[in-house]
Short mmCIF file of C-alpha atoms and ligand atoms in Angstrom, two decimals:
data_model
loop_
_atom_site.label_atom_id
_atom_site.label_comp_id
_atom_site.label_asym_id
_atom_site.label_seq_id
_atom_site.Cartn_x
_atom_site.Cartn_y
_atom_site.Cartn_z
CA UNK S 1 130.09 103.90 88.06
CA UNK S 2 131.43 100.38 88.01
CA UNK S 3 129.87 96.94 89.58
CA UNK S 4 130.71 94.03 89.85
CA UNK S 5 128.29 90.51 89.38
CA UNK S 6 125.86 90.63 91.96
CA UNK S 7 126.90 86.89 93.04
CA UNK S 8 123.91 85.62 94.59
CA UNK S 9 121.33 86.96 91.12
CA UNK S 10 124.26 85.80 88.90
CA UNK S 11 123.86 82.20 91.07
CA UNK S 12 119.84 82.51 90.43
CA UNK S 13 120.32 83.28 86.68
CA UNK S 14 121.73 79.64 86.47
CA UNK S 15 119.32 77.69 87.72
CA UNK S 16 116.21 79.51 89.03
CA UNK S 17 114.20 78.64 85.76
CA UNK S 18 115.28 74.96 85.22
CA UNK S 19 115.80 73.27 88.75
CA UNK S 20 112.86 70.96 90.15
CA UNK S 21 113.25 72.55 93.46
CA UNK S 22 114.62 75.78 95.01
CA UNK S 23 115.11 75.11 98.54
CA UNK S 24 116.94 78.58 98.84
CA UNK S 25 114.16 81.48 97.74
CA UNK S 26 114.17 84.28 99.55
CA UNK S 27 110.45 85.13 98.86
CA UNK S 28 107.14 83.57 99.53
CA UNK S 29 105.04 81.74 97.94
CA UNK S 30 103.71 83.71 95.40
CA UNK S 31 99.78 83.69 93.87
CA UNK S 32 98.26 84.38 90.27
CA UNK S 33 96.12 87.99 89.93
CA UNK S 34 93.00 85.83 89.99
CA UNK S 35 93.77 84.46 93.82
CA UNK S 36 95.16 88.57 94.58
CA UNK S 37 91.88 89.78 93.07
CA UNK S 38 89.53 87.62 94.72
CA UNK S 39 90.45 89.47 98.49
CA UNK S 40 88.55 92.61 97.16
CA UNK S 41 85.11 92.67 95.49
CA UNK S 42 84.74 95.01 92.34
CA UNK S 43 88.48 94.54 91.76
CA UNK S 44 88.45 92.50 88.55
CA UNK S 45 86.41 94.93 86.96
CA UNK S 46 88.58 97.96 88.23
CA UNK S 47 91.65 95.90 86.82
CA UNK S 48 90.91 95.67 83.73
CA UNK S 49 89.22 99.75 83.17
CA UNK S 50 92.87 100.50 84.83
CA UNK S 51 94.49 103.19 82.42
CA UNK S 52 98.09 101.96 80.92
CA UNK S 53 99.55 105.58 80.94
CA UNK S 54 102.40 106.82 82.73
CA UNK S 55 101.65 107.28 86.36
CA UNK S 56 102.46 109.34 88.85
CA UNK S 57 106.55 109.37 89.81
CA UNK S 58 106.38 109.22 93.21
CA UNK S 59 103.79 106.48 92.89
CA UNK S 60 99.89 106.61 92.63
CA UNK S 61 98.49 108.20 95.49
CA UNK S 62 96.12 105.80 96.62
CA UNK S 63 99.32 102.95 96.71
CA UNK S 64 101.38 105.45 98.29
CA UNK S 65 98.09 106.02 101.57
CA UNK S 66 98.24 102.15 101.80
CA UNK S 67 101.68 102.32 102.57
CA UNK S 68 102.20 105.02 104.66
CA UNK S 69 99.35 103.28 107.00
CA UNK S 70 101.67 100.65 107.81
CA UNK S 71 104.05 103.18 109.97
CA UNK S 72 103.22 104.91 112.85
CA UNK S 73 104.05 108.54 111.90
CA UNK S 74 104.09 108.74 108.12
CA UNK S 75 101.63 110.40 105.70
CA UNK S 76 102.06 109.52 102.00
CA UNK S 77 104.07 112.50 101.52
CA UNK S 78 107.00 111.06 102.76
CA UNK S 79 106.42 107.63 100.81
CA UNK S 80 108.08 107.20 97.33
CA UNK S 81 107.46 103.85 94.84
CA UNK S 82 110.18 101.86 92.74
CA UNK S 83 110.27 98.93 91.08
CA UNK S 84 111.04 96.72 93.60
CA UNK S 85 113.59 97.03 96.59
CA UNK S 86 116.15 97.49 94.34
CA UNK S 87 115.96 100.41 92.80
CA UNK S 88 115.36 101.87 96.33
CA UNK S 89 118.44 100.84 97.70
CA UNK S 90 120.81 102.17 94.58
CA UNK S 91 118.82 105.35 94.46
CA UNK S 92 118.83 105.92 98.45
CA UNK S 93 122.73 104.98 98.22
CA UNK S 94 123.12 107.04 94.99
CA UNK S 95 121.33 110.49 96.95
CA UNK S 96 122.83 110.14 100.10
CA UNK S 97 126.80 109.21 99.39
CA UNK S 98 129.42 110.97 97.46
CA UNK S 99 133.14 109.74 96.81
CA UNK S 100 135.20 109.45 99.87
CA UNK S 101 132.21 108.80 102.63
CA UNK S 102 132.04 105.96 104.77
CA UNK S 103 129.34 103.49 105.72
CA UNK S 104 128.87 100.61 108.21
CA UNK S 105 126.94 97.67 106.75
CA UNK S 106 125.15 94.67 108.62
CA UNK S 107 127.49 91.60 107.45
CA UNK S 108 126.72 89.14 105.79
CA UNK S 109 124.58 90.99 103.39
CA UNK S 110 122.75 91.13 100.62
CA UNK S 111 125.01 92.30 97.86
CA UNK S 112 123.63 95.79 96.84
CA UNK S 113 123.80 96.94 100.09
CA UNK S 114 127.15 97.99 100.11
CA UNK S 115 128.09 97.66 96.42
CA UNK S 116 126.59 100.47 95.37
CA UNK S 117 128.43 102.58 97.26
CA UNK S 118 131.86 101.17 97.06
CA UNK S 119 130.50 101.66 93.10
CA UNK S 120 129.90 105.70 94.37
CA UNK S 121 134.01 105.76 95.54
CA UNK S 122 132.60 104.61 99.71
CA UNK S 123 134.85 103.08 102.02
CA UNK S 124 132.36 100.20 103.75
CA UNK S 125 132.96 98.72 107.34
CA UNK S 126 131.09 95.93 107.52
CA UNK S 127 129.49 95.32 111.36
CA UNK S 128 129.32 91.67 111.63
CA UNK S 129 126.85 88.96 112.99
CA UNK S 130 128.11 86.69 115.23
CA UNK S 131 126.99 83.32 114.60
CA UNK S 132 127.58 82.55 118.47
CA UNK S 133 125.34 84.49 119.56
CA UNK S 134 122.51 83.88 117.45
CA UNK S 135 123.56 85.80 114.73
CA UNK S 136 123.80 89.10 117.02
CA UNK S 137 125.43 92.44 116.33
CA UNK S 138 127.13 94.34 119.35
CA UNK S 139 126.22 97.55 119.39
CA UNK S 140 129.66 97.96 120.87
CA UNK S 141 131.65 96.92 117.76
CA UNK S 142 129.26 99.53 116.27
CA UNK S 143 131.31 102.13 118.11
CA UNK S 144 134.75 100.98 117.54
CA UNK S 145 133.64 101.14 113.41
CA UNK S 146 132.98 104.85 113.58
CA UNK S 147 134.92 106.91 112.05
CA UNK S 148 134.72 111.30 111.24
CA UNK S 149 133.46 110.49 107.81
CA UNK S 150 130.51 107.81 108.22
CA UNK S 151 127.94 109.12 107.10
CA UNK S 152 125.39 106.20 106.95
CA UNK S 153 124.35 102.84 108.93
CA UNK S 154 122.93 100.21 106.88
CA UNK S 155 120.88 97.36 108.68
CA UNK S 156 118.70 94.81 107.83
CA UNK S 157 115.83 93.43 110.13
CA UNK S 158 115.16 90.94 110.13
CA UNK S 159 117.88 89.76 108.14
CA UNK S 160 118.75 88.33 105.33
CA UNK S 161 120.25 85.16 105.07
CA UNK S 162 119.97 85.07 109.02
CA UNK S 163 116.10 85.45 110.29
CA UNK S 164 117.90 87.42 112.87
CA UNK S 165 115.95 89.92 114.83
CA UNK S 166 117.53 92.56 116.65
CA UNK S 167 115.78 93.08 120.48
CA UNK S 168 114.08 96.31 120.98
CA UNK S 169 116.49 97.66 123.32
CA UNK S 170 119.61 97.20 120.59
CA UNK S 171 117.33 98.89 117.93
CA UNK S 172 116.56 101.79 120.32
CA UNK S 173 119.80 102.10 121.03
CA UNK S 174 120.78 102.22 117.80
CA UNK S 175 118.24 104.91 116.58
CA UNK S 176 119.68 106.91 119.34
CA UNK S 177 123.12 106.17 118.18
CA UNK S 178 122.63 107.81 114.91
CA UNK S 179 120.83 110.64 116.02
CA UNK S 180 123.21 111.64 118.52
CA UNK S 181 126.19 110.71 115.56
CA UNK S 182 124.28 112.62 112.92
CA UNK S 183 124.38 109.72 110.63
CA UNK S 184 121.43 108.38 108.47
CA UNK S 185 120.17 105.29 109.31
CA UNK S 186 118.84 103.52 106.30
CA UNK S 187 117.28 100.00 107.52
CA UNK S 188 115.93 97.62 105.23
CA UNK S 189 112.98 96.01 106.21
CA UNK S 190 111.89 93.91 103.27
CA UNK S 191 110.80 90.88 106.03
CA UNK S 192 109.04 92.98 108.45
CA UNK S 193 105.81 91.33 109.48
CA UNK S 194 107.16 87.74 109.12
CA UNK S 195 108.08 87.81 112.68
CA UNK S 196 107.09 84.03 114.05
CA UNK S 197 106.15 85.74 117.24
CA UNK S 198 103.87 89.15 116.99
CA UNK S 199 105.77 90.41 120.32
CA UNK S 200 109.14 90.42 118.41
CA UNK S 201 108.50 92.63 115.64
CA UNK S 202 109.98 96.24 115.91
CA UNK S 203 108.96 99.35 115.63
CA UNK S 204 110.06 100.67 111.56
CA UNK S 205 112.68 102.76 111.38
CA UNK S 206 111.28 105.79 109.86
CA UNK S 207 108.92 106.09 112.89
CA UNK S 208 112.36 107.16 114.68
CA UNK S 209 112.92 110.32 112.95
CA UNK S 210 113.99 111.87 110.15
CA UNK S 211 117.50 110.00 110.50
CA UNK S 212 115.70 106.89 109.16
CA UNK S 213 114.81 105.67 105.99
CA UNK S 214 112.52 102.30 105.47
CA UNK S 215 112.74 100.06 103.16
CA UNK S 216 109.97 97.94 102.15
CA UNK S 217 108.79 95.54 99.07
CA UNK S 218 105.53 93.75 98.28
CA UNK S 219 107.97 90.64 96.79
CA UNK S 220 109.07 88.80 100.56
CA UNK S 221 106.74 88.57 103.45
CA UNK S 222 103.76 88.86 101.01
CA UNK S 223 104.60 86.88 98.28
CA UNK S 224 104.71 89.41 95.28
CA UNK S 225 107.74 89.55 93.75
CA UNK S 226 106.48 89.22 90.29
CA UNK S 227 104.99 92.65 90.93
CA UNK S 228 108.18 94.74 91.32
CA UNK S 229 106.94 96.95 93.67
CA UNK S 230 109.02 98.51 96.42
CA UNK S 231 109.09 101.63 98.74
CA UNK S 232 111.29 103.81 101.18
CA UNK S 233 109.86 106.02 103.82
CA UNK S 234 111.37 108.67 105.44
CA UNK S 235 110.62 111.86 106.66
CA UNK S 236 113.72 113.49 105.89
CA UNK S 237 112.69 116.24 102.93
CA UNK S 238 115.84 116.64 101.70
CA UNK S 239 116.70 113.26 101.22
CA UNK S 240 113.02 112.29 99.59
CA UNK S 241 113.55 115.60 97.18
CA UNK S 242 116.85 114.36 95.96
CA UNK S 243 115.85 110.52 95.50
CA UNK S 244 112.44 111.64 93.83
CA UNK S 245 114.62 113.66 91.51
CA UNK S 246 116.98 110.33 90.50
CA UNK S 247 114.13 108.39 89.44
CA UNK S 248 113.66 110.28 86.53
CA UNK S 249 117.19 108.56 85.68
CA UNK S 250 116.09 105.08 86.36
CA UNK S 251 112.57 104.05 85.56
CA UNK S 252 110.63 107.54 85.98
CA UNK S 253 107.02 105.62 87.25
CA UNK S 254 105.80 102.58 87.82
CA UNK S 255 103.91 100.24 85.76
CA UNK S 256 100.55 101.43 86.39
CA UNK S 257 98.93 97.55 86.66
CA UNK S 258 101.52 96.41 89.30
CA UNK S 259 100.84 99.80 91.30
CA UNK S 260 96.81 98.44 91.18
CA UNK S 261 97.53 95.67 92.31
CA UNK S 262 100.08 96.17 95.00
CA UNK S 263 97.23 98.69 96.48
CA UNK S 264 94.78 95.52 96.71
CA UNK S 265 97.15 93.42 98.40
CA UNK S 266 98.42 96.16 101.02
CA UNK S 267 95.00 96.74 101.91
CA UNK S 268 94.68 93.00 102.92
CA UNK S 269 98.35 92.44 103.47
CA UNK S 270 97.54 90.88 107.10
CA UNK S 271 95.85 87.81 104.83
CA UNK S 272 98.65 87.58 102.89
CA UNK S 273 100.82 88.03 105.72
CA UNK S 274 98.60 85.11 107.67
CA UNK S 275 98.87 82.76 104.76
CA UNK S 276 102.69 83.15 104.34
CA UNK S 277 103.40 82.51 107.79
CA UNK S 278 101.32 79.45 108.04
CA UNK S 279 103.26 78.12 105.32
CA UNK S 280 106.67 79.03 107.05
CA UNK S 281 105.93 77.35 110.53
CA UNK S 282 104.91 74.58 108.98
CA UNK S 283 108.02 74.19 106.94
CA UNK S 284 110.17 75.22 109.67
CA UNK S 285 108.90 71.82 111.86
CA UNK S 286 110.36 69.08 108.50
CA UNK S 287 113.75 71.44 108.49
CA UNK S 288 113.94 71.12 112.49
CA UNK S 289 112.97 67.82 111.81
CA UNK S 290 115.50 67.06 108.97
CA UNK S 291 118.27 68.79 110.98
CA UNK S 292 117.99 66.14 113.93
CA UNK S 293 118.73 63.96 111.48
CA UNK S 294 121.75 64.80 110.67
CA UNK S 295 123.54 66.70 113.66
CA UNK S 296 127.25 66.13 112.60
CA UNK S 297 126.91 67.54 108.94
CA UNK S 298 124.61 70.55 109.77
CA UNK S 299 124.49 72.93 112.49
CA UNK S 300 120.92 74.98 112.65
CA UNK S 301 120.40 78.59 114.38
CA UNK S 302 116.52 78.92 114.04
CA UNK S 303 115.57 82.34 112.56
CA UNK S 304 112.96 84.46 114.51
CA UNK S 305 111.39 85.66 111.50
CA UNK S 306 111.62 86.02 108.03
CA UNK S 307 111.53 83.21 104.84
CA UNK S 308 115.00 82.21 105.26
CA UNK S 309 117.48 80.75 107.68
CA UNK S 310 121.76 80.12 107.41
CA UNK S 311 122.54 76.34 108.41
CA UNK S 312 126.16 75.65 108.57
CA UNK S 313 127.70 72.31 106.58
CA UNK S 314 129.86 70.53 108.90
CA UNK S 315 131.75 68.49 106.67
CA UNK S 316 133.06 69.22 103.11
CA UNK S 317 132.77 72.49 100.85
CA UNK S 318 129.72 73.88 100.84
CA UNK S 319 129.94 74.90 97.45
CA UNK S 320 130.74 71.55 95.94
CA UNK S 321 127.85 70.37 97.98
CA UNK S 322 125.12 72.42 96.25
CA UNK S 323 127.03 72.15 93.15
CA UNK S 324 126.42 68.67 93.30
CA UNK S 325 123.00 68.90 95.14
CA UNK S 326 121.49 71.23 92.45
CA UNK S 327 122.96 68.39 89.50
CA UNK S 328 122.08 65.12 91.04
CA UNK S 329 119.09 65.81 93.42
CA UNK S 330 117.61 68.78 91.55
CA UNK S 331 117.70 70.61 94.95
CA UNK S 332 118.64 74.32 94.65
CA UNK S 333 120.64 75.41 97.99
CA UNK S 334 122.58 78.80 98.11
CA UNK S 335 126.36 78.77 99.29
CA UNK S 336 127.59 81.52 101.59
CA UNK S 337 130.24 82.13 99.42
CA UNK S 338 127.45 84.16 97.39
CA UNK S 339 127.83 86.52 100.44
CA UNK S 340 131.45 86.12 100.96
CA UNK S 341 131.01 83.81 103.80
CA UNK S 342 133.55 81.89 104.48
CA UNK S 343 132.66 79.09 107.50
CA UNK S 344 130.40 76.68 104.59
CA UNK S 345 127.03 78.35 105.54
CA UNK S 346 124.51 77.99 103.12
CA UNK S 347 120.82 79.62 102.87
CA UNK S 348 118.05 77.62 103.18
CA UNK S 349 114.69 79.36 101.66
CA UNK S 350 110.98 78.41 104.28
CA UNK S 351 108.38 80.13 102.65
CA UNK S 352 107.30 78.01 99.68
CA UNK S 353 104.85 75.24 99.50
CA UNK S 354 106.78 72.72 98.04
CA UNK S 355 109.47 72.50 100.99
CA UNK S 356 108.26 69.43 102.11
CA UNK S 357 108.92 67.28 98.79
CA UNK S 358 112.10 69.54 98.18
CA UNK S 359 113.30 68.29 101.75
CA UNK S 360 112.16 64.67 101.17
CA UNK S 361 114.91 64.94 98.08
CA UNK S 362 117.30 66.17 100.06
CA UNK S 363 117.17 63.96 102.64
CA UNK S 364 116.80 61.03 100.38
CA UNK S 365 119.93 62.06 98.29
CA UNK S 366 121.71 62.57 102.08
CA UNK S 367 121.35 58.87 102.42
CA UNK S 368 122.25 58.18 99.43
CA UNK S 369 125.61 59.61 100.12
CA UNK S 370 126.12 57.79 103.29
CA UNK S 371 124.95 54.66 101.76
CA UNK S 372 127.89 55.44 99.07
CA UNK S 373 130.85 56.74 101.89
CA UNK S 374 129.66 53.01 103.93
CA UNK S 375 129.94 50.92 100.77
C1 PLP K 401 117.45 92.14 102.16
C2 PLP K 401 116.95 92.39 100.78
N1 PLP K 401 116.84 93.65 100.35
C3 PLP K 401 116.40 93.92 99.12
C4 PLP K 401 116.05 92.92 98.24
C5 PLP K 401 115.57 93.26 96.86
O1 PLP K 401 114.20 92.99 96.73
P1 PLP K 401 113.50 92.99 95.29
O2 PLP K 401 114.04 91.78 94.59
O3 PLP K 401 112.08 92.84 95.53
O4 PLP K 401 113.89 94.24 94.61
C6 PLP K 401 116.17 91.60 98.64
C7 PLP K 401 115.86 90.50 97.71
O5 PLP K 401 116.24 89.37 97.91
C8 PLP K 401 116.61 91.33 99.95
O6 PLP K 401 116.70 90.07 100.41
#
């Protein structure tokens, strides 16, 4: 199989290590195993006694009852590990599609999402969000993108690079959809519990049936990407037997310390989960506040949930403006085009603690520029 640059990683590779400030991260803010350790008494101890030798494929037990506690109708049994979200999504894609099958993906998206399986020999619809309407899909469209060989609806809520959350009538509707349609439903939840308002978050996916498949991670709403841990849930047998079965291709277990200590934080992921958020809100108030600012270069949907939100540049190529952005300012911004967006959006990342000087540079090198076009 043959794929191309993943854009938006290819994008990071250049400047995630040496730029002052990345005003586009997906993640949160992450912690050191000290600060992780300290939620749990007797864990330091436990950490270091932990056993370095291969672990358990499907991923240690104890992880795998921590995570199927977070769903509604799951038992660990129908929860497998990777390392990170990932792996997940090429191994779900690489189980459930052969040559030839179609799939309808949430646009924009993040890149593996569909690559993999136009990799496989897939044709892809993508089912796009309309920036009009808040970044909304229609569940109509959804129906005019169907055709005899889809075999697989790919979603992700809330979304990435939008914050967009779907309401819980669309997402019944469209559980229902792919039941009746006999198509999988594989939904990628990797910012589920970031919802700004509790009484927005929906239900997972795999609590719909055996249609579903989750997808989960310990690297975005908790702030543990350094970890690599990531999951799916589903309680379709088939499909679990046949994705257990492709690990053995890719990384066969997990590293037995990050498994540890992604058990630790799920059992007090709420904390994690309470400290994140407190961190986004508060960032959200200087970008609201940063956007007034400037209301005929940026335009500014605010995301319902989630570490990440899609302004629109009004003026000028987006990608010349982080280009220069990222060299003069030091101020890492992603351009749509990483996405294959094409109206100048560009993602702006909430969830780490330095936002507010990384926004002070930005605005100070925004009046810079107007000092400059006045002169
Ligand atoms: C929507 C979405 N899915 C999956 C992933 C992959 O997560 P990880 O890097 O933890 O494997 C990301 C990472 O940015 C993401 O945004």
């Amino acid at each position: 199989m043959k794929l191309p640059p993943f854009k938006l990683e290819r994008y990071f590779a250049r400047y995630e290590f040496n730029t002052e400030f990345l005003l586009c991260s997906s993640d949160c803010e992450a912690m050191s195993i000290a600060d992780l350790l300290a939620l749990e008494e007797g864990t330091v101890e436990r950490f270091h006694g932990h056993w370095l030798g291969y672990t358990e494929s499907l991923g240690s037990p104890t992880l795998r009852k921590e995570i199927a506690a977070m769903y509604a109708t799951t038992t660990p049994g129908d929860v497998l590990v990777f390392a990170g979200a990932n792996e997940a999504i090429y191994l779900f894609m690489m189980a459930a599609l052969k040559e030839n099958d179609h799939i309808i993906v949430h646009a924009p998206h993040y890149q593996s999402l569909s690559e993999v399986a136009k990799g496989i020999g897939c044709m892809v619809s993508p089912w796009r969000a309309r920036e009009e309407n808040g970044w909304a899909l229609d569940l109509n469209e959804l129906r005019h993108l169907m055709r005899p060989s889809t075999k697989a609806v790919i979603v992700n809520l809330p979304h990435n690079p939008t914050g967009f959350l779907m309401p819980r009538a669309d997402f019944d509707a469209l559980n229902k959809f792919a039941q009746e349609n006999n198509l999988l439903l594989f939904s990628d939840e990797v910012y589920r519990e970031s919802e700004y308002d509790l009484a927005d978050r929906l239900p997972a996916a795999v609590d719909y049936g055996p249609h579903a498949v989750s997808l989960g991670v310990t690297s975005k709403t908790y702030g543990l990407a350094g970890l690599r841990i990531g999951w799916l849930a589903t309680r379709n047998r088939e499909l679990y037997e046949k994705i257990a079965s492709l690990k053995d291709y890719t990384t066969i277990c997990n590293s037995a310390p990050s498994e540890f200590l992604a058990e630790v934080a799920m059992r007090h992921r709420m904390k994690l989960v309470n400290r994140n958020l407190a961190i986004i809100k508060h960032n959200l108030a200087i970008v609201d506040d940063l956007f007034s600012h400037h209301p005929s270069l940026f335009s500014w949907h605010r995301p319902k949930a989630g570490s990440m939100g899609f302004p629109k540049l009004l003026q000028g190529d987006v990608e010349s403006f982080c280009d220069e952005l990222v060299m003069k300012a030091g101020v890492l911004l992603l351009p749509g085009s990483v996405y294959d967006d094409t109206h100048n959006h560009f993602r702006l990342g909430l969830g780490r603690k330095n936002l507010p000087q990384a926004a002070e540079r930005l605005e100070g090198y925004l009046t810079n520029l107007n000092l400059n076009r006045t002169l």
